[in-house]
JSON list of C-alpha atoms in Angstrom, two decimals:
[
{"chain": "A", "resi": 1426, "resn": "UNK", "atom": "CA", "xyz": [173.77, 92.89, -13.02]},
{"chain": "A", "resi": 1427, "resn": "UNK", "atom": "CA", "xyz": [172.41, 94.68, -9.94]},
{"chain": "A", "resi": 1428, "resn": "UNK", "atom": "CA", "xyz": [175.28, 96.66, -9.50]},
{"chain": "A", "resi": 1429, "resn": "UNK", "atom": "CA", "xyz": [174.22, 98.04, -12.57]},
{"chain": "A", "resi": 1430, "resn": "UNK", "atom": "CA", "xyz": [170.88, 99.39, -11.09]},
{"chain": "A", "resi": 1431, "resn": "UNK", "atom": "CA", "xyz": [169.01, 99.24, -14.35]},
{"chain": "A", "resi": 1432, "resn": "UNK", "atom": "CA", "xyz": [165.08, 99.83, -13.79]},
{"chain": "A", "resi": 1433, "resn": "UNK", "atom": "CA", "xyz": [164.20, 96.80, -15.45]},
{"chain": "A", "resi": 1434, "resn": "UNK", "atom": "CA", "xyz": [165.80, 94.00, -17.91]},
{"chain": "A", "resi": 1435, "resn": "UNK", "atom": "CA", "xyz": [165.42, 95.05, -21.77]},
{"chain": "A", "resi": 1436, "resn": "UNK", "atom": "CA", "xyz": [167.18, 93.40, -24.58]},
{"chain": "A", "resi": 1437, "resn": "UNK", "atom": "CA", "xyz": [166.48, 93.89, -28.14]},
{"chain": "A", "resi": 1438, "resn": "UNK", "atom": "CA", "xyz": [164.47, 91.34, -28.72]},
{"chain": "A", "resi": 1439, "resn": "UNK", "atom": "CA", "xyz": [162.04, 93.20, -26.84]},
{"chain": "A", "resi": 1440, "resn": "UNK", "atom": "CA", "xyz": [161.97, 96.36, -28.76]},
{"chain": "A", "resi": 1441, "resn": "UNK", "atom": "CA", "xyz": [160.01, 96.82, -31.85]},
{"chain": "A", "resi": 1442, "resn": "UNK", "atom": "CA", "xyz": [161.84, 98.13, -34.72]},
{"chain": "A", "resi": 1443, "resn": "UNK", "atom": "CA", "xyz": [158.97, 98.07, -36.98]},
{"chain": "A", "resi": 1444, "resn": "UNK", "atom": "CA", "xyz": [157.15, 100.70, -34.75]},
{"chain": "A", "resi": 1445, "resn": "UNK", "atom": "CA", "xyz": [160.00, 102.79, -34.16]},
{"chain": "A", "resi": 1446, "resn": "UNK", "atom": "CA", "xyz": [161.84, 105.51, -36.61]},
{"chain": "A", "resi": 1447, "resn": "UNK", "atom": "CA", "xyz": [165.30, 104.38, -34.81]},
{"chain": "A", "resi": 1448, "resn": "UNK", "atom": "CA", "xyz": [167.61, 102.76, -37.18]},
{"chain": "A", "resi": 1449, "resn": "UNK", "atom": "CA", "xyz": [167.99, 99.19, -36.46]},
{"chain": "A", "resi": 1450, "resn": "UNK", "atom": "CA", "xyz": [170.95, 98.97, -37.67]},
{"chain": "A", "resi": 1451, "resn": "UNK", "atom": "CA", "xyz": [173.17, 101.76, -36.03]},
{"chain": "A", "resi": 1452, "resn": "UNK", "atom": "CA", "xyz": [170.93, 100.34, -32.39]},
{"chain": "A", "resi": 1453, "resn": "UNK", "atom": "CA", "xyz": [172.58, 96.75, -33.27]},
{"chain": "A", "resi": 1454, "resn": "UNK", "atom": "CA", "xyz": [176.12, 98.06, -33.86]},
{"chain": "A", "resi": 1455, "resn": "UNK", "atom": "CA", "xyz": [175.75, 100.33, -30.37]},
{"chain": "A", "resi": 1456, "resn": "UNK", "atom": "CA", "xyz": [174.85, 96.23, -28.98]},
{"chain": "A", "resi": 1457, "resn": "UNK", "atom": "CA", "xyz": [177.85, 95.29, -29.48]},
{"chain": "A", "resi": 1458, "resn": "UNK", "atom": "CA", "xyz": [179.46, 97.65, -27.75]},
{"chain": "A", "resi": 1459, "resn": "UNK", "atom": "CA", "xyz": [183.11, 98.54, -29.52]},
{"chain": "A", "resi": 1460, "resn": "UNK", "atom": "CA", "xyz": [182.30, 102.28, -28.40]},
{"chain": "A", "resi": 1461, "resn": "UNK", "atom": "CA", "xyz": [183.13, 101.57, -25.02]},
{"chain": "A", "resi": 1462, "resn": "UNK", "atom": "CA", "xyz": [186.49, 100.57, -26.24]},
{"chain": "A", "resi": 1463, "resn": "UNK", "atom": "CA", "xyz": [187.61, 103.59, -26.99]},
{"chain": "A", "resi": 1464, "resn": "UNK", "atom": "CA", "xyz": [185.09, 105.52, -23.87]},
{"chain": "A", "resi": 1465, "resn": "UNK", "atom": "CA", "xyz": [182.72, 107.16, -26.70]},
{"chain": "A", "resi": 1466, "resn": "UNK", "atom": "CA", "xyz": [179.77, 109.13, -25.77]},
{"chain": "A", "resi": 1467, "resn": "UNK", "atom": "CA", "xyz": [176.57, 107.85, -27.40]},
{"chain": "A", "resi": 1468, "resn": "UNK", "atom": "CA", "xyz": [173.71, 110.97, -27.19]},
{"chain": "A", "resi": 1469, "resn": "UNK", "atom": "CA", "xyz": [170.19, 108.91, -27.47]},
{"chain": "A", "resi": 1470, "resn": "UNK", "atom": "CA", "xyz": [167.63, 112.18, -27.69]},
{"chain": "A", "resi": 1471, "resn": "UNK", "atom": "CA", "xyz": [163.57, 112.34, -28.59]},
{"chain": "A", "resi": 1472, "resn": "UNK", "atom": "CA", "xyz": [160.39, 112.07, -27.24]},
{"chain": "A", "resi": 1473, "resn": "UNK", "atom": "CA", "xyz": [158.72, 110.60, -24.54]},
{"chain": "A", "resi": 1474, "resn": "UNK", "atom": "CA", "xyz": [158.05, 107.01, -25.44]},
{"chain": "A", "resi": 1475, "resn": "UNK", "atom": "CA", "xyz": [160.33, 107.25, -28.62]},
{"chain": "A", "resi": 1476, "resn": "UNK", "atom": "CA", "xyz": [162.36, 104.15, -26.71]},
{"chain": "A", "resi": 1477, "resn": "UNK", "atom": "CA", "xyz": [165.42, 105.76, -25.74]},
{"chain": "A", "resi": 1478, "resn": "UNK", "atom": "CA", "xyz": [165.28, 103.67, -22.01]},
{"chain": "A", "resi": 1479, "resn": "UNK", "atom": "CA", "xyz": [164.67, 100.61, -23.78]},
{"chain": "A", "resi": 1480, "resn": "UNK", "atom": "CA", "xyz": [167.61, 101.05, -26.25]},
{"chain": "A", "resi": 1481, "resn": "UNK", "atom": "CA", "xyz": [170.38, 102.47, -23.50]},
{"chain": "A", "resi": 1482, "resn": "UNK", "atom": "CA", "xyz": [168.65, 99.95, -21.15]},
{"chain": "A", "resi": 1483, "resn": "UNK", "atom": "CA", "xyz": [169.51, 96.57, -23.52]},
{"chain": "A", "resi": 1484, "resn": "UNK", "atom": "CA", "xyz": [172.78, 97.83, -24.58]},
{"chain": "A", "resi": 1485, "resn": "UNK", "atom": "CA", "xyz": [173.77, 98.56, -20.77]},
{"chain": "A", "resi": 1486, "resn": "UNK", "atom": "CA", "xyz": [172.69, 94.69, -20.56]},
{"chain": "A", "resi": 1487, "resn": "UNK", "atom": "CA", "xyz": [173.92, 93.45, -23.53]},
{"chain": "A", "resi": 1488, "resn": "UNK", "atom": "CA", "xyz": [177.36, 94.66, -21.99]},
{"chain": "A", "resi": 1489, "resn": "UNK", "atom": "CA", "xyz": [177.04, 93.54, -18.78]},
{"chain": "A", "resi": 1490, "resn": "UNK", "atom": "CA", "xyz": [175.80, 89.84, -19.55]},
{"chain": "A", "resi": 1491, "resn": "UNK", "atom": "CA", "xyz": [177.78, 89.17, -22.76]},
{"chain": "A", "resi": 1492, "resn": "UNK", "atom": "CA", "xyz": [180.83, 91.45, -22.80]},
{"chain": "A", "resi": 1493, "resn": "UNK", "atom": "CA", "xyz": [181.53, 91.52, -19.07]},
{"chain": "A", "resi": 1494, "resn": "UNK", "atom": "CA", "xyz": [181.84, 94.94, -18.84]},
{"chain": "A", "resi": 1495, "resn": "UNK", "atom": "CA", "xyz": [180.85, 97.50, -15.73]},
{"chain": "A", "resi": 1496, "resn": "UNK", "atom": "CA", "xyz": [177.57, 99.29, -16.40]},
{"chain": "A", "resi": 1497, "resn": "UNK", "atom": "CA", "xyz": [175.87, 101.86, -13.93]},
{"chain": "A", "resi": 1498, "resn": "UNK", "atom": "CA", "xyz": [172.37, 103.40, -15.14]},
{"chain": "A", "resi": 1499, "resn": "UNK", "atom": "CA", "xyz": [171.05, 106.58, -13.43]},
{"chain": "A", "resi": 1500, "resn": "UNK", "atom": "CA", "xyz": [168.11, 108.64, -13.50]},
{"chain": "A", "resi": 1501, "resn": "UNK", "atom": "CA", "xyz": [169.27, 112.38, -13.74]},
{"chain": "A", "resi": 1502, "resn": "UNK", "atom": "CA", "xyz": [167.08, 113.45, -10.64]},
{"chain": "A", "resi": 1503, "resn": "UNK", "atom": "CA", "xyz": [169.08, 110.37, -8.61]},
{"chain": "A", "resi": 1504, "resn": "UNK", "atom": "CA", "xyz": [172.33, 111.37, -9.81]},
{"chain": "A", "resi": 1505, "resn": "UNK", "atom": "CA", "xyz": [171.97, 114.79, -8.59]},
{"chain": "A", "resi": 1506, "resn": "UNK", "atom": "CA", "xyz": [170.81, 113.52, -5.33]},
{"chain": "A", "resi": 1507, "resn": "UNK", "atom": "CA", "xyz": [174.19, 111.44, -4.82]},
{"chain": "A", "resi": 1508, "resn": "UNK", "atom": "CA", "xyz": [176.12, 114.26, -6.25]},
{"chain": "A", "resi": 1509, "resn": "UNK", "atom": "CA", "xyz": [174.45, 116.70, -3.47]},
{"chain": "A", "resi": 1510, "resn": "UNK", "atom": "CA", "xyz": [174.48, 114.17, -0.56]},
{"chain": "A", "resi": 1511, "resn": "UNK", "atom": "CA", "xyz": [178.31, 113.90, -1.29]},
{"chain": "A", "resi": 1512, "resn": "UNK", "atom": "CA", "xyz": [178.92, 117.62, -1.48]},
{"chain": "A", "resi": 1513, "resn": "UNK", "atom": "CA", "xyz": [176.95, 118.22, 1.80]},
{"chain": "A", "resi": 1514, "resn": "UNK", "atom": "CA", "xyz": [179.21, 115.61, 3.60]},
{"chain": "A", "resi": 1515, "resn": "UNK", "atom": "CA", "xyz": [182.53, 116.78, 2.18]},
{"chain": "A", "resi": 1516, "resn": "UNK", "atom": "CA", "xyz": [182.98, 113.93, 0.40]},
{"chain": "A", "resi": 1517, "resn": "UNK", "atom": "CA", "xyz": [182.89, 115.38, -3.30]},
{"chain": "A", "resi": 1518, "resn": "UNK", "atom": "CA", "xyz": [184.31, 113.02, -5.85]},
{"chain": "A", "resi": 1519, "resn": "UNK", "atom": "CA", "xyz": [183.90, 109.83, -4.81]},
{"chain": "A", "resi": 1520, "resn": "UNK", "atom": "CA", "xyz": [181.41, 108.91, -6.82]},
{"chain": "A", "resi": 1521, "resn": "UNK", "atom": "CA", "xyz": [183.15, 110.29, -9.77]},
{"chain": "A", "resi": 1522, "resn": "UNK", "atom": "CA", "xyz": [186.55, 108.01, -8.96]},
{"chain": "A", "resi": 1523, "resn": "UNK", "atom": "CA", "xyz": [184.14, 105.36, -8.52]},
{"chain": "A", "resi": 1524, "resn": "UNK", "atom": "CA", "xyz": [182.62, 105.65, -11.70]},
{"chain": "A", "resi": 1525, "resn": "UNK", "atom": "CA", "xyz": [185.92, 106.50, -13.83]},
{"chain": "A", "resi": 1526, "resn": "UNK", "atom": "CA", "xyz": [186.48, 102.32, -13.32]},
{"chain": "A", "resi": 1527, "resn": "UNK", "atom": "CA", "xyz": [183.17, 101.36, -15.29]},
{"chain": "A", "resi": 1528, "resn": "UNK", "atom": "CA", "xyz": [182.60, 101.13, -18.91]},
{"chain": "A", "resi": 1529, "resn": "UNK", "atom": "CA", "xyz": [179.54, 102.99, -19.51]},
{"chain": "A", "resi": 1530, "resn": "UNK", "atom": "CA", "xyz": [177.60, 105.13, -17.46]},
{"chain": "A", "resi": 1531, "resn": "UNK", "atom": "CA", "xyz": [173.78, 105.41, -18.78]},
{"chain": "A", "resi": 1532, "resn": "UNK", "atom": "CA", "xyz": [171.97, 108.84, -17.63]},
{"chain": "A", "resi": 1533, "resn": "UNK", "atom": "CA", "xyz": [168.40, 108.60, -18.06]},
{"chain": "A", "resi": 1534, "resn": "UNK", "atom": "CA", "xyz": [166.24, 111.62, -18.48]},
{"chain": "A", "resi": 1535, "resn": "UNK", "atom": "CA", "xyz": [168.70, 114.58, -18.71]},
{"chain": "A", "resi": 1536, "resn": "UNK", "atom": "CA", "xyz": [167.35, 117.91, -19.46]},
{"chain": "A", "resi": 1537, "resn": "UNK", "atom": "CA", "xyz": [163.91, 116.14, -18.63]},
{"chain": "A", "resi": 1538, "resn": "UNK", "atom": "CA", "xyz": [163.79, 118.73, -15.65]},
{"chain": "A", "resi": 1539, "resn": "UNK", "atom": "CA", "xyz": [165.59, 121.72, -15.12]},
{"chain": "A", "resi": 1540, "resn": "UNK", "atom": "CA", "xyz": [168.03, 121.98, -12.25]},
{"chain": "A", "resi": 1541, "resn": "UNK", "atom": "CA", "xyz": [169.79, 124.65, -10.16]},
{"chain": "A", "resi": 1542, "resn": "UNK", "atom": "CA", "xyz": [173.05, 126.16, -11.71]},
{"chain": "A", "resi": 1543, "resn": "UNK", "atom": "CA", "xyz": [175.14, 124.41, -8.70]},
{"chain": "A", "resi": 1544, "resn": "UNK", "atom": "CA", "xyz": [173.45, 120.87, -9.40]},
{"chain": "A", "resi": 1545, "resn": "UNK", "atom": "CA", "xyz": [174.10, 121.59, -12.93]},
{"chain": "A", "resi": 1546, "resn": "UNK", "atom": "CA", "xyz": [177.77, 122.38, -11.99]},
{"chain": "A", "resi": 1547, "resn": "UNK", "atom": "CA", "xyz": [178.18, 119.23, -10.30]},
{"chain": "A", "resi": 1548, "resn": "UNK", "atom": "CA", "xyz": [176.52, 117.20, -12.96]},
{"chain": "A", "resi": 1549, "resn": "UNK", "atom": "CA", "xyz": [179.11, 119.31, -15.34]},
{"chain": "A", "resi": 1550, "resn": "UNK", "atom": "CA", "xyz": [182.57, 118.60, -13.39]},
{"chain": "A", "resi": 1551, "resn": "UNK", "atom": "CA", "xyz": [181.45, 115.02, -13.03]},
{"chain": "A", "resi": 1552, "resn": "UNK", "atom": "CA", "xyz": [180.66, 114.68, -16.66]},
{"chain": "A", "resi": 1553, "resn": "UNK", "atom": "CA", "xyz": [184.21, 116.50, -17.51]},
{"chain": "A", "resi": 1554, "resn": "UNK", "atom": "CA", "xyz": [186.05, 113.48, -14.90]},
{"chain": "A", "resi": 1555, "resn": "UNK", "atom": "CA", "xyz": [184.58, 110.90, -16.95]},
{"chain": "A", "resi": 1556, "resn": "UNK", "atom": "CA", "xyz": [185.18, 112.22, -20.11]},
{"chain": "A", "resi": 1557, "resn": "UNK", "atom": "CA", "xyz": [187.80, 110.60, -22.66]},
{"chain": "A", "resi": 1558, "resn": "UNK", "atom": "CA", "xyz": [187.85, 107.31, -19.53]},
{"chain": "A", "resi": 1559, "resn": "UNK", "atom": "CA", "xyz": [183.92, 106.57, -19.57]},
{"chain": "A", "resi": 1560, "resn": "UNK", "atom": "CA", "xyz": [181.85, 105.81, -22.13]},
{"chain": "A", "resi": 1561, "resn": "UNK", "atom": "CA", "xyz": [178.39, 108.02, -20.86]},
{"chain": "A", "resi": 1562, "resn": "UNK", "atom": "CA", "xyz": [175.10, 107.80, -22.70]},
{"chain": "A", "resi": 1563, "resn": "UNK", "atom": "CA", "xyz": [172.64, 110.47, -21.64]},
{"chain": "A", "resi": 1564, "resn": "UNK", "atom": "CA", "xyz": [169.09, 110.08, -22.78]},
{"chain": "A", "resi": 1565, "resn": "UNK", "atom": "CA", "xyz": [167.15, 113.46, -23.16]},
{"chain": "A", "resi": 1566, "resn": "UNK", "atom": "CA", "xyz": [163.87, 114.86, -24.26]},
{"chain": "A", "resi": 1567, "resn": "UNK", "atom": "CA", "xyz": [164.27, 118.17, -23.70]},
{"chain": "A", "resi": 1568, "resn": "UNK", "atom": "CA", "xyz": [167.95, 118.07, -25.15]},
{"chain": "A", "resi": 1569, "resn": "UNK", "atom": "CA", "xyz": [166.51, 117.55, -28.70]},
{"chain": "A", "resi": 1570, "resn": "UNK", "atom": "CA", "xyz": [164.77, 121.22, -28.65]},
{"chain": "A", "resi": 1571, "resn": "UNK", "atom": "CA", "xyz": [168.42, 122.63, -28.64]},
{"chain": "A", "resi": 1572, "resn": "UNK", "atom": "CA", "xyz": [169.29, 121.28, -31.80]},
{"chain": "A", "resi": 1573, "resn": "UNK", "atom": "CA", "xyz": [168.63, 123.01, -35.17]},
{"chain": "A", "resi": 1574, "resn": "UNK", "atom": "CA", "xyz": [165.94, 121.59, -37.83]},
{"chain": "A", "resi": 1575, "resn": "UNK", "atom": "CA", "xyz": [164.92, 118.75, -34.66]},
{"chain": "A", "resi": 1576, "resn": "UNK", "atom": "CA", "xyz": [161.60, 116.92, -34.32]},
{"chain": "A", "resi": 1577, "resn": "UNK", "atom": "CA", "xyz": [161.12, 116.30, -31.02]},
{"chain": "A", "resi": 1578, "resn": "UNK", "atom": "CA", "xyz": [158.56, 112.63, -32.09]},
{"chain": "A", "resi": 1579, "resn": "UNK", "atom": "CA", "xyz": [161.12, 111.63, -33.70]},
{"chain": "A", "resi": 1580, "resn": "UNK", "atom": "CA", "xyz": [164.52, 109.68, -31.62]},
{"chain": "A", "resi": 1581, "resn": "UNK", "atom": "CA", "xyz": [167.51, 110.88, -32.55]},
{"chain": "A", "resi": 1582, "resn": "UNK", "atom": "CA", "xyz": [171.09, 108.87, -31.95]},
{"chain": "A", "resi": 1583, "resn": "UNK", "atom": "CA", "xyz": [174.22, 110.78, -32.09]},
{"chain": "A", "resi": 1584, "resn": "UNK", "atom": "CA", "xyz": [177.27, 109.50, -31.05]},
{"chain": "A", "resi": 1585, "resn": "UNK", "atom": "CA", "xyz": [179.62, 112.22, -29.71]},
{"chain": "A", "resi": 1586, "resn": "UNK", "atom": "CA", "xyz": [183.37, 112.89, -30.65]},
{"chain": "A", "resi": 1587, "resn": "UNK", "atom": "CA", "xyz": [186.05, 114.95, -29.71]},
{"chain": "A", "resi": 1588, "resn": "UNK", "atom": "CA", "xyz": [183.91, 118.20, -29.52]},
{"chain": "A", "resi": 1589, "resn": "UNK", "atom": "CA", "xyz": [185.24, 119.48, -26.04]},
{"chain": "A", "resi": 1590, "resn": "UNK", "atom": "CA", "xyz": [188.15, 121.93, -25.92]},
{"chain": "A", "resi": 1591, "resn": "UNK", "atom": "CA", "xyz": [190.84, 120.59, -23.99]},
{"chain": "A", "resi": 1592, "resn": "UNK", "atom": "CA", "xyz": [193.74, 123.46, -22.51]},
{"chain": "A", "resi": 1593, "resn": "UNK", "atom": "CA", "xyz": [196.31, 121.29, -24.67]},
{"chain": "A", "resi": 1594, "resn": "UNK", "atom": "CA", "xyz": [194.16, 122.84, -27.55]},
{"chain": "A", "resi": 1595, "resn": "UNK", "atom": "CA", "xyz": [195.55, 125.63, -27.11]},
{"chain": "A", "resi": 1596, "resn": "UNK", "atom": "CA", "xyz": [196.20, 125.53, -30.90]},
{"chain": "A", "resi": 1597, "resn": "UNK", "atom": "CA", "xyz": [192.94, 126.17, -31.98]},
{"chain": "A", "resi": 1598, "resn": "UNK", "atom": "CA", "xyz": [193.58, 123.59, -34.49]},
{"chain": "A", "resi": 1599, "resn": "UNK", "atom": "CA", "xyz": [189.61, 122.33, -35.41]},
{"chain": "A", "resi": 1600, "resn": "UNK", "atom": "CA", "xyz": [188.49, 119.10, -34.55]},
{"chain": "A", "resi": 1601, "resn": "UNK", "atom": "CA", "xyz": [185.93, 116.37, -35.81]},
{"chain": "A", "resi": 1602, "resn": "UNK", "atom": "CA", "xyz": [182.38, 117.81, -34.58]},
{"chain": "A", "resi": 1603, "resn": "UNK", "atom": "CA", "xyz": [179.84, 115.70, -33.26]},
{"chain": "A", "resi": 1604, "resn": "UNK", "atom": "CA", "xyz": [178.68, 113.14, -35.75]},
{"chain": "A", "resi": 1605, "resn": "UNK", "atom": "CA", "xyz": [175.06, 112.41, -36.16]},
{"chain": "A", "resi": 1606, "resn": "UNK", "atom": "CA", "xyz": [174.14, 108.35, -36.78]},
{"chain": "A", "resi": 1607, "resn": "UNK", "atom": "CA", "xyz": [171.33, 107.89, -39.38]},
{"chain": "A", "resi": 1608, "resn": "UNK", "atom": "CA", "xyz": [167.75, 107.06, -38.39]},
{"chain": "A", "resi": 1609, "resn": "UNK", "atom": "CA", "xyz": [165.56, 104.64, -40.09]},
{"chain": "A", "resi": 1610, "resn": "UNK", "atom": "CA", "xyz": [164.67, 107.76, -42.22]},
{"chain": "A", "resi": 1611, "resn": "UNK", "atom": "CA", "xyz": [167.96, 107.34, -43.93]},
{"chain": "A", "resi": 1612, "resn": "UNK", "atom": "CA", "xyz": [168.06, 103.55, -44.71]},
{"chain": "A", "resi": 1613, "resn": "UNK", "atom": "CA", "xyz": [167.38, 101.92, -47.84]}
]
């Protein structure tokens, strides 16, 4: 569990559904963590205090405790950090084959505050090494403005697909686009 660095213990039996306008039910299936199986991205975006920590936070446990799997959570602004500290010693990629062995990789707080087009190029080459081999869930505030028709009070889950064009695409052939998950809005 400490390997895992999370910045506190949250399970769902902490959160309060009732309260919140995430779906309950799409958070619980997320719990139990078949996504990782097959390293999908789950994007958790909305407002500050909307519960996105909490949510990433218990199913990073959930993972670790129950499902013995290999969990890592990072603020953005300490990811960049490592990602700098690396460059500046010549050491680039390291933590990226390090973290190509976990299951998930949480990333708390991404677009939260902008950074320089070379942090955001190492943030970028990291994220495309994990891709398809770790499941990644970034958390975002900011990240919800870029979408059409968003609220920004209200949380958002998406979980992402096959969206990035790989050179063997060469085909242009279309692929599934990123599919949204229903919030509580949508249940009946």
């Amino acid at each position: 569990m400490k390997a895992a660095r999370f910045p506190a213990y949250k399970d769902l039996s902490g959160f309060d559904f009732a309260v919140s306008e995430i779906n309950e039910t799409t958070v619980r299936q997320l719990h139990r963590g078949e996504f990782m199986d097959g390293a999908q991205n789950v994007v958790l975006i909305g407002g500050p205090g909307t519960g996105k920590t909490h949510v990433a936070t218990a199913i990073g446990v959930q993972a670790v405790e129950h499902h013995r799997r290999k969990v890592r959570f990072f603020s953005t602004i300490e990811l960049v950090n490592v990602l700098e500290q690396e460059k500046a010693k010549g050491k680039a990629g390291q933590l990226a084959e390090s973290l190509v062995r976990l299951d998930l990789v949480i990333l708390d707080e991404l677009g939260y505050l902008p950074f320089s087009a070379s942090d955001g190029a190492l943030i970028f080459h990291l994220l495309s090494k994990l891709y398809e081999r770790t499941s990644i869930v970034p958390l975002g505030t900011l990240l919800r403005n870029a979408l059409p028709g968003s609220d920004h009070h209200k949380p958002e889950l998406q979980r992402m697909g096959h969206g990035l064009r790989r050179p063997q695409d060469d085909d242009r052939t279309p692929r599934p686009s990123d599919t949204p998950l229903p919030h509580s809005g949508d249940r009946k």
